[in-house]
Amino acid sequence: PMPGANSTPWQLEGVVLALKDEGMNDIVSVENKTVVTRPKYGEKQNKYDIVYEKYNIPVLYNFEPKDMSWIEYTPKSKLTVLPKIFPEGVKLPDYFFGKNIIQLPTMKCHIYTTTTGAMKNAFGGLLNVKRHYTHSWIHETLVDLLKIQKEIHTGLFALMDGTTAGNGPGPRTLIPVKADYILASEDQVAIDAVAAKMMGFNPMDLKYIRLADEEGLGNGRPENIELVGDDVSGVNLQFHVGDNFASRVGDLLWFSPLKVFQKLFFHTPLVKVFVAASDTYHDKHWWKKHGVRIFEEWKKESPWGRLWESY
């Protein structure tokens, strides 16, 4: 439960309460898994299960056939990379069609996209466990996914938790920073752009934001975004992504000339070697050496850590 890395229980609970106050009681949480995560374990570690039980919120998993099926979808929009990455067809969970979606990202850095937020949240929901095939074209993939979201969802909103923001080589090996902000918008590009600017980055220097803005999928330019609430125009958290072991290996395999061997490394059983290496580095080495200490200090010293303890 790394601070800044995951949706928070108060973020989840706040959305549930706001929806119920408006008479919206048909609320469902949908979770996904990757080759390196365990969602059912994660929901307990992050205390989502407490909120689910308190408000009787059902949980569905996009990888469970009993919950939803993956069906082929032909997008109306022109996609840039997904048809090339998945020549057998783009498949999506049937459950998401015609649904109103609220994304619950956090404000944090990411080793491959500099920042990650609302747009990247769809990465887990709309792509299956083979989504790691897209990493060399991650920026274009996020833009393709936003096009798809606008076609299949009846409504799209994001509430981003920046109470504790994540600095450094995210999304996992982060340095938590008390920021005390929560952002909300129906414009997935704008919320990511504002978050990026608050973290100290020029949003239009981030390829996924720039491409989405250029394609008219949302506003990526701060001067075109209307802010309501606190004046955050001067906020600069001075974040810096940096590198860790995983990012160095990823850069080598996803973005260097070695990427021509991707199918050998990641489309065959060899991928299990990289999954095991990621587990060893993140969970057995980094978490035990650094993460536990950071987490315990956060619980004692941050008001958000103390709120965490109250759940």
Short mmCIF file of C-alpha atoms in Angstrom, two decimals:
data_model
loop_
_atom_site.label_atom_id
_atom_site.label_comp_id
_atom_site.label_asym_id
_atom_site.label_seq_id
_atom_site.Cartn_x
_atom_site.Cartn_y
_atom_site.Cartn_z
CA PRO A 1 0.00 0.00 0.00
CA MET A 2 2.59 2.56 -1.10
CA PRO A 3 1.41 6.12 -0.33
CA GLY A 4 0.72 8.01 -3.54
CA ALA A 5 0.72 4.87 -5.68
CA ASN A 6 -2.85 3.64 -5.25
CA SER A 7 -6.36 5.03 -5.01
CA THR A 8 -7.11 5.85 -1.38
CA PRO A 9 -10.04 4.57 0.70
CA TRP A 10 -11.27 8.13 1.31
CA GLN A 11 -11.13 8.84 -2.41
CA LEU A 12 -13.29 5.78 -3.04
CA GLU A 13 -15.63 6.51 -0.12
CA GLY A 14 -16.02 10.16 -1.13
CA VAL A 15 -17.11 9.20 -4.63
CA VAL A 16 -19.57 6.63 -3.28
CA LEU A 17 -21.12 9.17 -0.89
CA ALA A 18 -21.33 11.87 -3.58
CA LEU A 19 -23.07 9.50 -5.98
CA LYS A 20 -25.50 8.28 -3.33
CA ASP A 21 -26.31 11.87 -2.36
CA GLU A 22 -27.40 12.40 -5.96
CA GLY A 23 -29.60 9.31 -5.85
CA MET A 24 -27.23 7.12 -7.83
CA ASN A 25 -27.17 3.78 -6.06
CA ASP A 26 -26.25 1.39 -8.86
CA ILE A 27 -22.53 1.65 -8.12
CA VAL A 28 -20.08 -1.09 -9.11
CA SER A 29 -16.31 -1.24 -8.71
CA VAL A 30 -14.34 -2.92 -11.49
CA GLU A 31 -10.76 -4.07 -10.94
CA ASN A 32 -8.13 -5.50 -13.26
CA LYS A 33 -4.92 -7.43 -12.94
CA THR A 34 -1.57 -7.35 -14.68
CA VAL A 35 1.20 -9.90 -14.98
CA VAL A 36 2.70 -8.42 -11.79
CA THR A 37 -0.33 -7.53 -9.61
CA ARG A 38 -2.96 -9.37 -7.56
CA PRO A 39 -6.14 -7.27 -7.33
CA LYS A 40 -7.99 -9.29 -4.68
CA TYR A 41 -4.96 -9.07 -2.41
CA GLY A 42 -4.49 -5.41 -3.29
CA GLU A 43 -8.04 -4.39 -2.39
CA LYS A 44 -7.47 -5.70 1.12
CA GLN A 45 -4.03 -4.12 1.45
CA ASN A 46 -5.43 -0.76 0.33
CA LYS A 47 -8.59 -1.06 2.48
CA TYR A 48 -11.03 -0.88 -0.42
CA ASP A 49 -12.77 -3.95 0.95
CA ILE A 50 -13.76 -1.96 4.05
CA VAL A 51 -15.49 0.66 1.88
CA TYR A 52 -17.11 -1.99 -0.33
CA GLU A 53 -18.56 -3.76 2.69
CA LYS A 54 -19.69 -0.56 4.43
CA TYR A 55 -21.69 0.65 1.43
CA ASN A 56 -22.55 -2.74 -0.08
CA ILE A 57 -20.61 -2.06 -3.30
CA PRO A 58 -20.27 -5.10 -5.57
CA VAL A 59 -16.87 -5.75 -7.11
CA LEU A 60 -16.35 -7.16 -10.59
CA TYR A 61 -13.09 -8.24 -12.18
CA ASN A 62 -12.42 -7.73 -15.87
CA PHE A 63 -10.39 -10.96 -15.94
CA GLU A 64 -13.17 -13.14 -14.49
CA PRO A 65 -15.33 -14.76 -17.22
CA LYS A 66 -18.28 -14.90 -14.81
CA ASP A 67 -18.17 -11.09 -14.51
CA MET A 68 -17.61 -10.05 -18.12
CA SER A 69 -16.52 -11.25 -21.53
CA TRP A 70 -13.94 -9.81 -23.89
CA ILE A 71 -15.49 -9.04 -27.26
CA GLU A 72 -13.97 -7.74 -30.47
CA TYR A 73 -14.68 -4.08 -31.12
CA THR A 74 -14.21 -2.08 -34.30
CA PRO A 75 -13.61 1.54 -33.29
CA LYS A 76 -15.28 4.31 -35.27
CA SER A 77 -12.25 6.55 -34.73
CA LYS A 78 -8.97 6.07 -36.54
CA LEU A 79 -6.57 4.43 -34.11
CA THR A 80 -2.82 4.89 -34.37
CA VAL A 81 -1.21 1.81 -32.82
CA LEU A 82 -3.65 -0.65 -31.23
CA PRO A 83 -4.63 -2.38 -34.52
CA LYS A 84 -0.93 -2.95 -35.26
CA ILE A 85 -0.16 -4.25 -31.78
CA PHE A 86 -3.23 -6.50 -31.74
CA PRO A 87 -3.70 -7.53 -35.40
CA GLU A 88 -6.14 -10.23 -34.32
CA GLY A 89 -8.52 -7.45 -33.26
CA VAL A 90 -9.05 -5.01 -30.41
CA LYS A 91 -11.00 -6.73 -27.64
CA LEU A 92 -12.79 -4.95 -24.80
CA PRO A 93 -14.82 -6.05 -21.77
CA ASP A 94 -18.50 -6.13 -22.79
CA TYR A 95 -19.54 -4.83 -19.37
CA PHE A 96 -18.16 -1.34 -20.05
CA PHE A 97 -20.35 -0.59 -23.05
CA GLY A 98 -23.03 1.96 -22.21
CA LYS A 99 -21.69 2.56 -18.70
CA ASN A 100 -20.85 5.79 -16.89
CA ILE A 101 -17.23 5.55 -15.73
CA ILE A 102 -15.43 7.33 -12.90
CA GLN A 103 -11.67 6.87 -12.90
CA LEU A 104 -9.86 7.10 -9.55
CA PRO A 105 -6.18 7.82 -10.34
CA THR A 106 -3.57 9.37 -8.09
CA MET A 107 -1.16 12.24 -8.74
CA LYS A 108 2.20 10.59 -9.39
CA CYS A 109 5.19 10.19 -11.66
CA HIS A 110 5.73 7.27 -14.01
CA ILE A 111 8.97 5.92 -15.44
CA TYR A 112 7.55 5.52 -18.97
CA THR A 113 5.08 8.40 -19.32
CA THR A 114 6.61 10.95 -16.87
CA THR A 115 3.21 11.32 -15.17
CA THR A 116 0.25 9.01 -14.93
CA GLY A 117 -3.36 9.79 -14.19
CA ALA A 118 -6.84 9.59 -15.68
CA MET A 119 -5.84 8.66 -19.23
CA LYS A 120 -3.58 5.84 -18.12
CA ASN A 121 -6.20 4.50 -15.72
CA ALA A 122 -8.09 3.14 -18.72
CA PHE A 123 -4.99 1.11 -19.61
CA GLY A 124 -5.93 -1.48 -16.99
CA GLY A 125 -9.66 -1.52 -17.61
CA LEU A 126 -9.81 -1.74 -21.38
CA LEU A 127 -6.77 -3.87 -22.21
CA ASN A 128 -6.25 -7.44 -21.07
CA VAL A 129 -3.23 -8.93 -19.34
CA LYS A 130 -1.29 -8.65 -22.62
CA ARG A 131 -1.31 -4.85 -22.29
CA HIS A 132 2.45 -4.90 -21.73
CA TYR A 133 2.75 -5.48 -25.49
CA THR A 134 2.00 -1.76 -25.92
CA HIS A 135 4.78 -0.25 -23.80
CA SER A 136 6.98 0.84 -26.72
CA TRP A 137 4.03 2.88 -27.99
CA ILE A 138 2.53 3.79 -24.63
CA HIS A 139 1.72 7.44 -25.44
CA GLU A 140 -0.12 6.58 -28.66
CA THR A 141 -1.87 3.71 -26.87
CA LEU A 142 -3.30 6.05 -24.24
CA VAL A 143 -4.67 8.33 -26.96
CA ASP A 144 -6.23 5.37 -28.79
CA LEU A 145 -7.84 4.24 -25.54
CA LEU A 146 -9.32 7.68 -24.90
CA LYS A 147 -10.90 7.59 -28.36
CA ILE A 148 -12.43 4.22 -27.51
CA GLN A 149 -13.67 5.42 -24.13
CA LYS A 150 -15.48 8.33 -25.75
CA GLU A 151 -17.22 5.87 -28.07
CA ILE A 152 -18.34 3.19 -25.62
CA HIS A 153 -19.00 5.03 -22.33
CA THR A 154 -22.12 7.14 -21.82
CA GLY A 155 -20.23 9.32 -19.35
CA LEU A 156 -16.60 9.73 -18.32
CA PHE A 157 -15.27 11.47 -15.20
CA ALA A 158 -12.11 11.38 -13.12
CA LEU A 159 -11.37 12.20 -9.49
CA MET A 160 -7.64 12.28 -8.81
CA ASP A 161 -6.22 11.90 -5.32
CA GLY A 162 -3.28 14.20 -4.69
CA THR A 163 -3.54 14.25 -0.92
CA THR A 164 -0.27 12.35 -0.93
CA ALA A 165 1.39 12.69 -4.33
CA GLY A 166 4.08 10.37 -5.68
CA ASN A 167 7.49 11.78 -6.63
CA GLY A 168 10.29 9.75 -8.21
CA PRO A 169 10.41 6.62 -10.37
CA GLY A 170 6.77 5.56 -10.15
CA PRO A 171 4.32 4.03 -10.34
CA ARG A 172 5.61 1.88 -7.46
CA THR A 173 8.96 3.03 -6.06
CA LEU A 174 7.76 6.46 -5.04
CA ILE A 175 8.65 9.19 -2.57
CA PRO A 176 5.36 10.30 -0.96
CA VAL A 177 4.84 14.06 -0.76
CA LYS A 178 2.06 15.71 1.26
CA ALA A 179 0.28 17.84 -1.35
CA ASP A 180 -3.29 18.13 0.03
CA TYR A 181 -5.09 18.31 -3.32
CA ILE A 182 -7.95 16.48 -4.98
CA LEU A 183 -8.70 17.18 -8.65
CA ALA A 184 -11.87 16.38 -10.57
CA SER A 185 -12.89 16.77 -14.21
CA GLU A 186 -14.86 15.19 -17.01
CA ASP A 187 -11.98 16.15 -19.33
CA GLN A 188 -9.45 13.34 -18.95
CA VAL A 189 -6.77 15.30 -20.80
CA ALA A 190 -7.25 18.48 -18.77
CA ILE A 191 -7.05 16.77 -15.38
CA ASP A 192 -3.82 15.04 -16.40
CA ALA A 193 -2.46 18.33 -17.75
CA VAL A 194 -3.25 20.25 -14.56
CA ALA A 195 -1.74 17.47 -12.43
CA ALA A 196 1.39 17.44 -14.59
CA LYS A 197 1.78 21.21 -14.26
CA MET A 198 1.31 21.01 -10.49
CA MET A 199 4.01 18.35 -10.33
CA GLY A 200 6.37 20.70 -12.15
CA PHE A 201 6.18 19.45 -15.74
CA ASN A 202 5.09 21.26 -18.89
CA PRO A 203 1.98 19.28 -19.90
CA MET A 204 2.56 19.81 -23.61
CA ASP A 205 6.03 18.27 -23.27
CA LEU A 206 4.31 15.00 -22.33
CA LYS A 207 3.58 13.19 -25.57
CA TYR A 208 0.30 11.56 -24.54
CA ILE A 209 -1.15 14.89 -23.41
CA ARG A 210 0.11 16.74 -26.50
CA LEU A 211 -1.27 14.12 -28.90
CA ALA A 212 -4.65 14.04 -27.16
CA ASP A 213 -4.84 17.84 -27.27
CA GLU A 214 -3.88 17.94 -30.96
CA GLU A 215 -6.55 15.36 -31.79
CA GLY A 216 -9.23 17.36 -29.99
CA LEU A 217 -9.83 14.76 -27.29
CA GLY A 218 -9.50 17.30 -24.48
CA ASN A 219 -7.56 20.34 -23.33
CA GLY A 220 -3.88 19.83 -22.67
CA ARG A 221 -2.85 23.47 -22.65
CA PRO A 222 -3.15 25.06 -19.19
CA GLU A 223 -4.21 28.40 -20.69
CA ASN A 224 -7.29 26.69 -22.16
CA ILE A 225 -8.36 25.03 -18.91
CA GLU A 226 -10.80 26.68 -16.51
CA LEU A 227 -9.94 26.02 -12.86
CA VAL A 228 -12.68 26.10 -10.23
CA GLY A 229 -11.86 26.03 -6.52
CA ASP A 230 -8.38 26.53 -5.13
CA ASP A 231 -6.00 28.58 -7.24
CA VAL A 232 -3.32 26.05 -8.18
CA SER A 233 -1.88 28.05 -11.07
CA GLY A 234 1.30 28.73 -9.11
CA VAL A 235 1.74 25.28 -7.59
CA ASN A 236 5.01 23.56 -8.51
CA LEU A 237 5.90 20.47 -6.49
CA GLN A 238 9.20 20.21 -8.42
CA PHE A 239 8.87 16.48 -9.02
CA HIS A 240 11.52 14.51 -10.86
CA VAL A 241 10.99 11.01 -12.24
CA GLY A 242 14.50 9.59 -12.09
CA ASP A 243 15.32 5.92 -12.59
CA ASN A 244 15.23 2.62 -10.78
CA PHE A 245 16.31 -0.89 -11.73
CA ALA A 246 12.98 -1.61 -13.44
CA SER A 247 13.07 1.58 -15.53
CA ARG A 248 16.61 0.91 -16.72
CA VAL A 249 15.69 -2.60 -17.85
CA GLY A 250 12.44 -1.32 -19.35
CA ASP A 251 14.18 1.43 -21.29
CA LEU A 252 16.58 -1.17 -22.67
CA LEU A 253 13.86 -3.62 -23.73
CA TRP A 254 11.04 -1.27 -24.73
CA PHE A 255 12.75 1.78 -26.20
CA SER A 256 16.28 0.81 -27.32
CA PRO A 257 17.22 -1.11 -30.50
CA LEU A 258 16.57 -4.27 -28.46
CA LYS A 259 12.84 -3.65 -28.81
CA VAL A 260 12.98 -5.67 -32.05
CA PHE A 261 13.19 -8.72 -29.76
CA GLN A 262 9.97 -7.87 -27.90
CA LYS A 263 8.01 -10.79 -29.26
CA LEU A 264 10.74 -13.16 -28.10
CA PHE A 265 10.93 -11.60 -24.63
CA PHE A 266 7.28 -10.79 -23.92
CA HIS A 267 5.07 -12.87 -26.24
CA THR A 268 6.57 -16.21 -25.19
CA PRO A 269 7.01 -18.06 -21.87
CA LEU A 270 10.21 -16.01 -21.45
CA VAL A 271 7.97 -13.27 -20.06
CA LYS A 272 7.80 -15.27 -16.82
CA VAL A 273 11.47 -14.47 -16.24
CA PHE A 274 10.73 -10.74 -16.34
CA VAL A 275 7.65 -11.14 -14.16
CA ALA A 276 9.72 -12.99 -11.57
CA ALA A 277 12.44 -10.33 -11.77
CA SER A 278 9.88 -7.56 -11.25
CA ASP A 279 8.39 -9.35 -8.26
CA THR A 280 11.83 -9.89 -6.76
CA TYR A 281 12.88 -6.27 -7.23
CA HIS A 282 9.66 -4.49 -6.24
CA ASP A 283 8.19 -6.75 -3.56
CA LYS A 284 11.12 -8.65 -2.11
CA HIS A 285 13.88 -6.04 -2.39
CA TRP A 286 12.61 -2.47 -2.72
CA TRP A 287 9.50 -2.79 -0.55
CA LYS A 288 11.32 -4.53 2.27
CA LYS A 289 14.39 -2.29 2.11
CA HIS A 290 12.68 1.07 1.53
CA GLY A 291 8.91 0.80 1.17
CA VAL A 292 8.04 -0.53 4.61
CA ARG A 293 10.01 2.25 6.32
CA ILE A 294 8.43 4.93 4.11
CA PHE A 295 4.95 3.51 4.71
CA GLU A 296 5.37 3.33 8.49
CA GLU A 297 6.76 6.88 8.68
CA TRP A 298 3.86 8.14 6.56
CA LYS A 299 1.30 6.51 8.85
CA LYS A 300 2.85 8.17 11.90
CA GLU A 301 3.82 11.59 10.54
CA SER A 302 1.28 12.48 7.84
CA PRO A 303 -2.34 13.42 8.62
CA TRP A 304 -3.26 11.34 5.59
CA GLY A 305 -1.40 8.40 7.06
CA ARG A 306 -3.34 8.82 10.28
CA LEU A 307 -6.58 8.98 8.29
CA TRP A 308 -5.50 5.74 6.63
CA GLU A 309 -5.09 4.15 10.05
CA SER A 310 -8.63 5.18 10.98
CA TYR A 311 -10.13 2.90 8.32
#
